[in-house]
Short mmCIF file of C-alpha atoms in Angstrom, two decimals:
data_model
loop_
_atom_site.label_atom_id
_atom_site.label_comp_id
_atom_site.label_asym_id
_atom_site.label_seq_id
_atom_site.Cartn_x
_atom_site.Cartn_y
_atom_site.Cartn_z
CA MET A 956 108.85 84.88 83.77
CA TYR A 957 110.68 88.35 85.19
CA GLU A 958 110.17 92.27 83.89
CA ASP A 959 112.68 94.16 81.31
CA LYS A 960 112.50 96.17 85.41
CA GLU A 961 113.00 93.03 86.46
CA ILE A 962 116.06 91.89 84.29
CA ALA A 963 117.79 95.22 84.01
CA GLU A 964 118.14 95.31 87.71
CA LEU A 965 118.72 91.72 88.50
CA ARG A 966 121.58 92.62 85.97
CA ALA A 967 122.40 95.66 88.43
CA ILE A 968 123.59 93.37 91.25
CA GLU A 969 125.29 90.93 89.57
CA ARG A 970 127.72 92.39 87.79
CA ALA A 971 128.72 94.60 91.82
CA MET A 972 128.36 90.98 93.33
CA VAL A 973 131.55 90.20 89.98
CA ALA A 974 133.10 93.15 90.89
CA ILE A 975 133.00 93.21 94.75
CA ARG A 976 134.36 89.00 94.50
CA ARG A 977 137.12 90.73 92.40
CA ARG A 978 137.63 92.66 94.54
CA GLN A 979 138.42 90.45 97.07
CA SER A 980 140.30 88.32 94.99
CA ARG A 981 143.05 91.04 93.78
CA ARG A 982 142.77 91.83 97.73
CA VAL A 983 141.59 94.97 98.26
CA LEU A 984 140.90 95.17 101.55
CA ALA A 985 143.02 92.96 102.30
CA LYS A 986 146.20 95.35 100.77
CA ALA A 987 145.34 98.04 102.33
CA GLN A 988 145.12 96.97 105.77
CA GLY A 989 148.48 94.79 105.36
CA ALA A 990 147.16 91.37 105.53
CA GLY A 991 148.36 88.11 103.96
CA PRO A 992 145.57 85.47 103.26
CA GLU A 993 146.69 83.98 106.27
CA HIS A 994 144.08 86.75 107.67
CA ASP A 995 141.05 84.59 106.66
CA VAL A 996 141.68 82.43 109.10
CA LEU A 997 141.29 84.62 111.96
CA ASP A 998 137.58 86.04 110.64
CA VAL A 999 136.52 81.50 110.53
CA ILE A 1000 137.20 81.40 114.38
CA GLU A 1001 136.37 85.16 115.73
CA GLY A 1002 133.13 83.21 113.35
CA ALA A 1003 132.79 79.79 115.45
CA GLY A 1004 130.52 80.10 117.81
CA GLU A 1005 132.35 76.34 118.92
CA PRO A 1006 135.74 75.16 118.98
CA VAL A 1007 138.33 75.41 114.88
CA THR A 1008 139.78 72.67 114.27
CA VAL A 1009 141.94 72.79 110.20
CA THR A 1010 138.96 71.16 108.27
CA ALA A 1011 136.80 73.55 109.88
CA VAL A 1012 138.68 76.36 108.41
CA ALA A 1013 139.18 74.50 105.19
CA GLN A 1014 135.15 73.82 105.11
CA ALA A 1015 134.12 77.55 105.41
CA LEU A 1016 136.99 79.66 103.09
CA SER A 1017 136.37 76.54 100.83
CA VAL A 1018 139.68 75.52 100.61
CA ASP A 1019 141.44 71.53 100.51
CA GLN A 1020 142.45 70.22 103.54
CA PRO A 1021 146.38 70.83 102.18
CA ARG A 1022 144.95 74.84 101.16
CA ALA A 1023 143.80 75.44 104.99
CA SER A 1024 146.50 73.70 106.48
CA ARG A 1025 149.52 75.44 104.79
CA LEU A 1026 146.94 78.48 106.17
CA VAL A 1027 146.75 77.72 109.91
CA ALA A 1028 150.13 76.63 108.89
CA ALA A 1029 151.43 80.19 108.03
CA ALA A 1030 148.72 82.00 110.72
CA VAL A 1031 150.47 80.12 113.54
CA GLU A 1032 153.80 80.87 112.33
CA ALA A 1033 153.35 84.78 112.48
CA GLY A 1034 152.02 84.36 116.27
CA LEU A 1035 148.45 85.22 115.62
CA VAL A 1036 146.77 81.94 115.85
CA ARG A 1037 147.86 78.56 118.76
CA ARG A 1038 147.37 74.88 118.69
CA GLU A 1039 145.75 73.12 122.09
CA ALA A 1040 145.29 69.78 122.03
CA ASP A 1041 141.98 68.78 122.21
CA GLN A 1042 141.16 67.36 125.58
CA ALA A 1043 137.96 64.71 124.07
CA ASP A 1044 140.24 63.44 121.24
CA GLY A 1045 144.30 64.11 121.51
CA ARG A 1046 144.96 63.26 117.68
CA ARG A 1047 142.90 66.80 117.41
CA SER A 1048 143.99 70.14 117.96
CA HIS A 1049 141.67 72.99 118.08
CA LEU A 1050 142.75 77.16 117.12
CA ALA A 1051 143.21 79.45 118.85
CA LEU A 1052 143.91 83.17 119.00
CA THR A 1053 146.84 84.57 120.56
CA ASP A 1054 146.32 87.99 121.74
CA GLN A 1055 148.58 88.83 119.09
CA GLY A 1056 145.85 87.24 116.37
CA ARG A 1057 143.27 89.72 118.43
CA ALA A 1058 144.76 92.59 118.20
CA ALA A 1059 144.84 92.04 114.08
CA LEU A 1060 141.21 91.33 114.08
CA GLU A 1061 140.58 94.67 115.46
CA GLN A 1062 143.10 96.36 112.79
CA ALA A 1063 141.55 94.29 110.50
CA HIS A 1064 137.65 95.27 111.63
CA ARG A 1065 138.95 98.97 112.04
CA ALA A 1066 140.36 99.41 108.05
CA ARG A 1067 137.11 97.20 107.08
CA GLN A 1068 135.40 99.75 108.17
CA ALA A 1069 136.86 102.34 107.19
CA ALA A 1070 137.16 101.30 103.77
CA PHE A 1071 133.16 100.64 103.87
CA ALA A 1072 132.76 104.04 105.38
CA ALA A 1073 134.43 106.39 102.37
CA ALA A 1074 132.58 104.27 100.16
CA MET A 1075 128.70 105.29 101.85
CA GLU A 1076 130.54 109.03 101.97
CA GLY A 1077 127.36 110.94 101.95
CA TRP A 1078 125.00 108.38 102.71
CA SER A 1079 121.96 109.27 104.73
CA ALA A 1080 121.72 107.06 107.63
CA GLY A 1081 118.70 105.06 106.96
CA GLU A 1082 120.22 104.83 103.43
CA ARG A 1083 123.19 102.85 105.19
CA ALA A 1084 120.66 101.45 107.85
CA GLU A 1085 118.73 99.76 104.84
CA PHE A 1086 121.81 98.74 102.86
CA ALA A 1087 122.62 97.24 106.08
CA ARG A 1088 119.78 94.97 106.93
CA LEU A 1089 119.03 94.18 102.30
CA LEU A 1090 123.17 93.26 102.73
CA THR A 1091 122.33 91.06 105.09
CA ARG A 1092 118.82 89.90 104.21
CA PHE A 1093 120.22 89.21 100.54
CA VAL A 1094 123.85 86.68 102.31
CA GLU A 1095 121.60 85.27 104.33
CA ALA A 1096 119.32 83.85 102.06
CA ILE A 1097 122.60 83.55 99.34
CA GLY A 1098 124.36 80.76 101.58
#
């Protein structure tokens, strides 16, 4: 079983993860960059290694199909995403970033990275590298 020190560490990790989730659910980073929930679609499209459908957006964001459809529609209406016909199946469409969507993603990256840099101000290069390594390892293991 866990030792007292390990339990304390796990509790500290849990508290930190809950705080991150709460801040994300309040969309603190999104508000800072002026982005709405439809911007989550941009992250999904950018991160996919294959053509993205509304179903893929729903799965990636862990939302139901109607919610994903509304998010995609909002992203299309905002000019961030366009629908392209699937050449293999005319009933389906793929989602692609527009130039405006790519620019919005770049702005989002800059805003998020600035927020992270501010949060880690005073950290050494070694601490940042170790945090990046451990956080990536954690996310991969928990995924």
